[in-house]
């Protein structure tokens, strides 16, 4: 019977019929067509034999279940196997078990998987046939943070949007078809062949320019000109030996373009701007050699990632790429996949990228809940319309951090133009001017994390991606977001969480992270796997199973919003004579009333109907009129305002349907 | 027969409580494959379970985090008639392969699982019907995902139904299939 209950919860009734039919038909099929038993009768037998739900005495079963679940979550998806001594584990305290699992090599996979979940790019499995998939390398801040966690380092590298680069092993198969004469060659051989073809071009020019008898300047310039004219075709031929993710690296590292730029500059200086007699062949040759050195060193570094010599077995084995060969000190954390997912255009002004940062690092889903009228007039600007500004006031300043990053997050900061993912381009200075602060403002750019358009002192401003990383590390919201995602990852994405409990998790994390963020993260994981919600085999997603100490009390509003109300509203809306007659700290069923609601009395002292109360709450949360907007003269975190607003709307809908909360 | 099946389904529906606001979702083929490999395969040699899929590239229909060109969310995890059909085909083939392994192992199972299977393959002997053998097989495949009630229901069903006297090939296949189609095995929660 329990089987039926479980399945029915998973499926709607109509789907359930199909499933049962399929399941029973499977049994029937296994018996053969000649079988002639009474299936419904057999099903009934199954139901009769089913024991009731596990009793409290089934502690060993319950603990084994907890161990299995925890093993799976902390050991890269691998639950208990034949190598685990379950009986020995059963004797250990749960915290000890969790810490043992975190000491396992596979914990690195779990934490990388979580980091990718945090960044919004989790995949089903980090490995395929025992080797890490390319995606696992694509988020350098996720890798760096995972490595740090395993070695007691700085886990908050997860918030660094610039840092090391971890290239994936080079591909063993190509996405595009090879020429017929290469189809049977191993990928590495094709790659070496393609690289050598380009190398031969450089070597021929260098040999020509450094021959004992130097070439005639005109001839040499002609040869260089031919190479420059054929560069695009030459590079296209070479790229047959790489797939798009590696081409992305070649492009960001300017492996093919920079050498050609060096040669082109020398060609212009010597061949185009001078008389033939004054052409310095030695200088030309030296510049070609410099170009070749750049190419050679960059390619040499990339070839260290051939699968024949680079096959990491754990996250700790992920190898940093030597960015010095690209002349870079750090690598932008937005890699190949994010470049595809977070494209910009000549018209969206990086808003998709801004929305991504708000959503993933600040847990701000940009639910439009009205806005506070800013002190500064914004009329006429895109997104300044009343409704739109509810999101744009924070979205546009966040997008500004990416103003120099064009297509594929390529840095155009030193270029005159910015090229976007839609292949359009724009004058960079004119484009950047969209984020310029008004003349006389204390700052140069209207770029930052905006908590309030009205109270600027609440905001965190900056100008560069480096500044954004600093804000992510310093602001409290990303750490709270990190704890929220951790809870979602280990418990369930849709499980209600008491805001006070989340704040308490965050407070403990922040306190411990001040000393060591890896220890803090591991402790946070332990707290969650020991939580009540984590232990529920069949949790009700609307119920909060965990509370901060001292916050649980009878008659409190629903857990999803109780703490938000306590924190932002209770100062006025509580006690014997609450403001407006509305007590937002209690949740009671009025005598004869069908549903619980906030105690609310009008000016005439008569009870205000629950739907009317909720309507007023929604209005007061979303109005942009500072005299009406709640909480008055206070900055309420937009995440909390959104949560309360959405909850009130859901309650309204529930009331309309007559359903109980 | 169809009428009886539907009647059986309706019995279950009638007994089941009203569905909660949230429905559990499938773990996805990748997660289920990994779990089975951890429990049944030789260390470091995952089972090739993809061969049981009815077609190429349908694993994404069983619940997946994979994606490209946008942020990843878990997709196709809600049970529906299509993914149930795929689960049914893939896991019934797997179950058939486990049963066939009573004679010759068809998958690269660990020695420990082969020992467990060998005992069950003596079905319908009294030894195979012992709680020790049945629970060993249950844990080997299910892990500790399900409460004891599920194990008892499964065991009693096979001890009391017509499977009691069926040959091992039939019984082991049905036992494996029943475990792998159990919601505690397939669903996230």
GROMACS .gro file of C-alpha atoms in nm, chain A residues 1-11 13 15-27 29-31 35 37-40 42-43 46-47 49-52 54 58 61 64-65 68 72 76-82 86 117 120-125 133 336-337 340-342 352 356 359-360 492-495 537 539-542, chain B residues 1 4-6 8-13 15-24 27 30 34-35 38-39 41 63-72 74 78-81 84-85 88 110 112 138-139 142-154 156-158 160-163 166 170 173-174 177-178 181-184 187-189:
model
  164
    1UNK     CA    1   0.000   0.000   0.000
    2UNK     CA    2   0.283   0.232   0.083
    3UNK     CA    3   0.416   0.172  -0.265
    4UNK     CA    4   0.089   0.306  -0.405
    5UNK     CA    5   0.097   0.607  -0.176
    6UNK     CA    6   0.448   0.700  -0.274
    7UNK     CA    7   0.385   0.664  -0.640
    8UNK     CA    8   0.060   0.853  -0.622
    9UNK     CA    9   0.236   1.145  -0.463
   10UNK     CA   10   0.476   1.151  -0.748
   11UNK     CA   11   0.219   1.129  -1.015
   13UNK     CA   12  -0.401   1.038  -1.088
   15UNK     CA   13  -0.045   0.943  -1.492
   16UNK     CA   14  -0.062   0.698  -1.209
   17UNK     CA   15  -0.301   0.477  -1.404
   18UNK     CA   16  -0.051   0.457  -1.685
   19UNK     CA   17   0.233   0.376  -1.450
   20UNK     CA   18   0.048   0.103  -1.268
   21UNK     CA   19  -0.064  -0.044  -1.597
   22UNK     CA   20   0.294  -0.039  -1.723
   23UNK     CA   21   0.435  -0.185  -1.405
   24UNK     CA   22   0.184  -0.463  -1.389
   25UNK     CA   23   0.220  -0.532  -1.756
   26UNK     CA   24   0.591  -0.571  -1.693
   27UNK     CA   25   0.519  -0.835  -1.435
   29UNK     CA   26   0.522  -0.996  -1.952
   30UNK     CA   27   0.781  -1.163  -1.736
   31UNK     CA   28   0.543  -1.446  -1.664
   35UNK     CA   29  -0.003  -1.703  -1.729
   37UNK     CA   30  -0.361  -1.520  -1.269
   38UNK     CA   31  -0.589  -1.262  -1.127
   39UNK     CA   32  -0.370  -0.948  -1.136
   40UNK     CA   33  -0.594  -0.722  -0.932
   42UNK     CA   34  -0.233  -1.013  -0.663
   43UNK     CA   35  -0.210  -0.638  -0.633
   46UNK     CA   36   0.072  -0.670  -0.225
   47UNK     CA   37  -0.127  -0.399  -0.054
   49UNK     CA   38   0.126  -0.739   0.291
   50UNK     CA   39   0.264  -0.388   0.289
   51UNK     CA   40   0.363  -0.282   0.635
   52UNK     CA   41   0.266   0.059   0.767
   54UNK     CA   42   0.829   0.298   0.934
   58UNK     CA   43   1.320   0.164   1.294
   61UNK     CA   44   1.678   0.161   0.886
   64UNK     CA   45   2.113   0.357   0.705
   65UNK     CA   46   1.891   0.568   0.481
   68UNK     CA   47   2.318   0.628   0.202
   72UNK     CA   48   2.563   0.998  -0.227
   76UNK     CA   49   3.014   1.270  -0.597
   77UNK     CA   50   2.684   1.089  -0.641
   78UNK     CA   51   2.821   0.752  -0.540
   79UNK     CA   52   2.619   0.603  -0.258
   80UNK     CA   53   2.721   0.314  -0.042
   81UNK     CA   54   2.900   0.034  -0.220
   82UNK     CA   55   3.042  -0.305  -0.138
   86UNK     CA   56   2.776  -0.008   0.691
  117UNK     CA   57   2.477   2.430  -0.914
  120UNK     CA   58   2.351   2.770  -1.245
  121UNK     CA   59   2.534   2.521  -1.463
  122UNK     CA   60   2.510   2.186  -1.286
  123UNK     CA   61   2.528   1.880  -1.507
  124UNK     CA   62   2.413   1.523  -1.450
  125UNK     CA   63   2.756   1.379  -1.402
  133UNK     CA   64   3.376   1.596  -1.887
  336UNK     CA   65   3.286   2.885  -2.293
  337UNK     CA   66   2.948   2.776  -2.165
  340UNK     CA   67   2.699   3.094  -2.490
  341UNK     CA   68   2.437   3.124  -2.219
  342UNK     CA   69   2.495   3.490  -2.137
  352UNK     CA   70   2.131   3.928  -1.926
  356UNK     CA   71   2.263   3.640  -1.404
  359UNK     CA   72   2.015   3.572  -0.959
  360UNK     CA   73   2.310   3.345  -0.897
  492UNK     CA   74   1.544   2.019  -0.202
  493UNK     CA   75   1.513   2.323  -0.424
  494UNK     CA   76   1.148   2.376  -0.338
  495UNK     CA   77   1.170   2.308   0.035
  537UNK     CA   78   1.216   1.091   0.379
  539UNK     CA   79   0.907   1.613   0.336
  540UNK     CA   80   0.618   1.852   0.289
  541UNK     CA   81   0.777   2.130   0.083
  542UNK     CA   82   0.562   2.396   0.248
  662UNK     CA   83  -0.717  -0.766  -1.904
  665UNK     CA   84  -0.853  -0.529  -1.475
  666UNK     CA   85  -0.532  -0.330  -1.496
  667UNK     CA   86  -0.723  -0.006  -1.484
  669UNK     CA   87  -0.608  -0.220  -1.013
  670UNK     CA   88  -0.471   0.125  -1.080
  671UNK     CA   89  -0.789   0.282  -0.954
  672UNK     CA   90  -0.768   0.078  -0.634
  673UNK     CA   91  -0.427   0.230  -0.573
  674UNK     CA   92  -0.548   0.578  -0.665
  676UNK     CA   93  -0.609   0.437  -0.145
  677UNK     CA   94  -0.356   0.707  -0.203
  678UNK     CA   95  -0.374   1.036  -0.018
  679UNK     CA   96  -0.429   1.355  -0.214
  680UNK     CA   97  -0.112   1.450  -0.393
  681UNK     CA   98   0.086   1.721  -0.220
  682UNK     CA   99   0.151   2.052  -0.386
  683UNK     CA  100   0.496   1.935  -0.473
  684UNK     CA  101   0.556   1.621  -0.672
  685UNK     CA  102   0.879   1.432  -0.641
  688UNK     CA  103   1.661   1.128  -1.025
  691UNK     CA  104   2.266   0.934  -1.501
  695UNK     CA  105   2.573   0.575  -1.109
  696UNK     CA  106   2.394   0.433  -0.807
  699UNK     CA  107   2.837   0.183  -0.726
  700UNK     CA  108   2.638  -0.102  -0.576
  702UNK     CA  109   2.985  -0.317  -1.044
  724UNK     CA  110   1.527   1.393  -1.588
  725UNK     CA  111   1.842   1.587  -1.658
  726UNK     CA  112   2.047   1.884  -1.549
  727UNK     CA  113   2.230   1.898  -1.878
  728UNK     CA  114   2.171   2.188  -2.110
  729UNK     CA  115   2.343   2.436  -2.330
  730UNK     CA  116   2.285   2.796  -2.423
  731UNK     CA  117   2.111   2.888  -2.100
  732UNK     CA  118   2.134   2.831  -1.728
  733UNK     CA  119   2.072   2.471  -1.630
  735UNK     CA  120   1.641   2.012  -1.380
  739UNK     CA  121   0.820   1.504  -1.353
  740UNK     CA  122   0.677   1.161  -1.428
  741UNK     CA  123   0.477   1.141  -1.746
  742UNK     CA  124   0.364   0.871  -1.980
  745UNK     CA  125   0.756   0.612  -1.756
  746UNK     CA  126   0.757   0.410  -2.077
  749UNK     CA  127   0.991   0.065  -1.799
  771UNK     CA  128   3.132  -0.729  -0.870
  773UNK     CA  129   3.012  -0.966  -0.413
  799UNK     CA  130   1.726  -0.603  -0.182
  800UNK     CA  131   2.004  -0.395  -0.028
  803UNK     CA  132   1.798  -0.075  -0.369
  804UNK     CA  133   2.071   0.035  -0.135
  805UNK     CA  134   1.920   0.191   0.173
  806UNK     CA  135   1.692   0.425  -0.015
  807UNK     CA  136   1.365   0.273   0.103
  808UNK     CA  137   1.209   0.218   0.445
  809UNK     CA  138   1.167  -0.129   0.587
  810UNK     CA  139   0.800  -0.134   0.491
  811UNK     CA  140   0.895  -0.135   0.126
  812UNK     CA  141   1.127  -0.431   0.175
  813UNK     CA  142   0.861  -0.624   0.365
  814UNK     CA  143   0.599  -0.557   0.100
  815UNK     CA  144   0.836  -0.670  -0.174
  817UNK     CA  145   0.594  -1.087   0.114
  818UNK     CA  146   0.471  -1.035  -0.238
  819UNK     CA  147   0.723  -1.274  -0.383
  821UNK     CA  148   0.300  -1.523  -0.124
  822UNK     CA  149   0.221  -1.470  -0.491
  823UNK     CA  150   0.251  -1.714  -0.780
  824UNK     CA  151   0.618  -1.616  -0.804
  827UNK     CA  152   0.819  -1.980  -1.050
  831UNK     CA  153   1.117  -1.539  -1.391
  834UNK     CA  154   1.370  -1.072  -1.323
  835UNK     CA  155   1.046  -0.967  -1.156
  838UNK     CA  156   1.223  -0.498  -1.187
  839UNK     CA  157   1.004  -0.442  -0.882
  842UNK     CA  158   1.058   0.060  -1.045
  843UNK     CA  159   1.002   0.144  -0.680
  844UNK     CA  160   0.958   0.520  -0.630
  845UNK     CA  161   1.215   0.513  -0.351
  848UNK     CA  162   1.262   0.949  -0.723
  849UNK     CA  163   1.471   1.223  -0.569
  850UNK     CA  164   1.305   1.235  -0.230
   0.00000   0.00000   0.00000
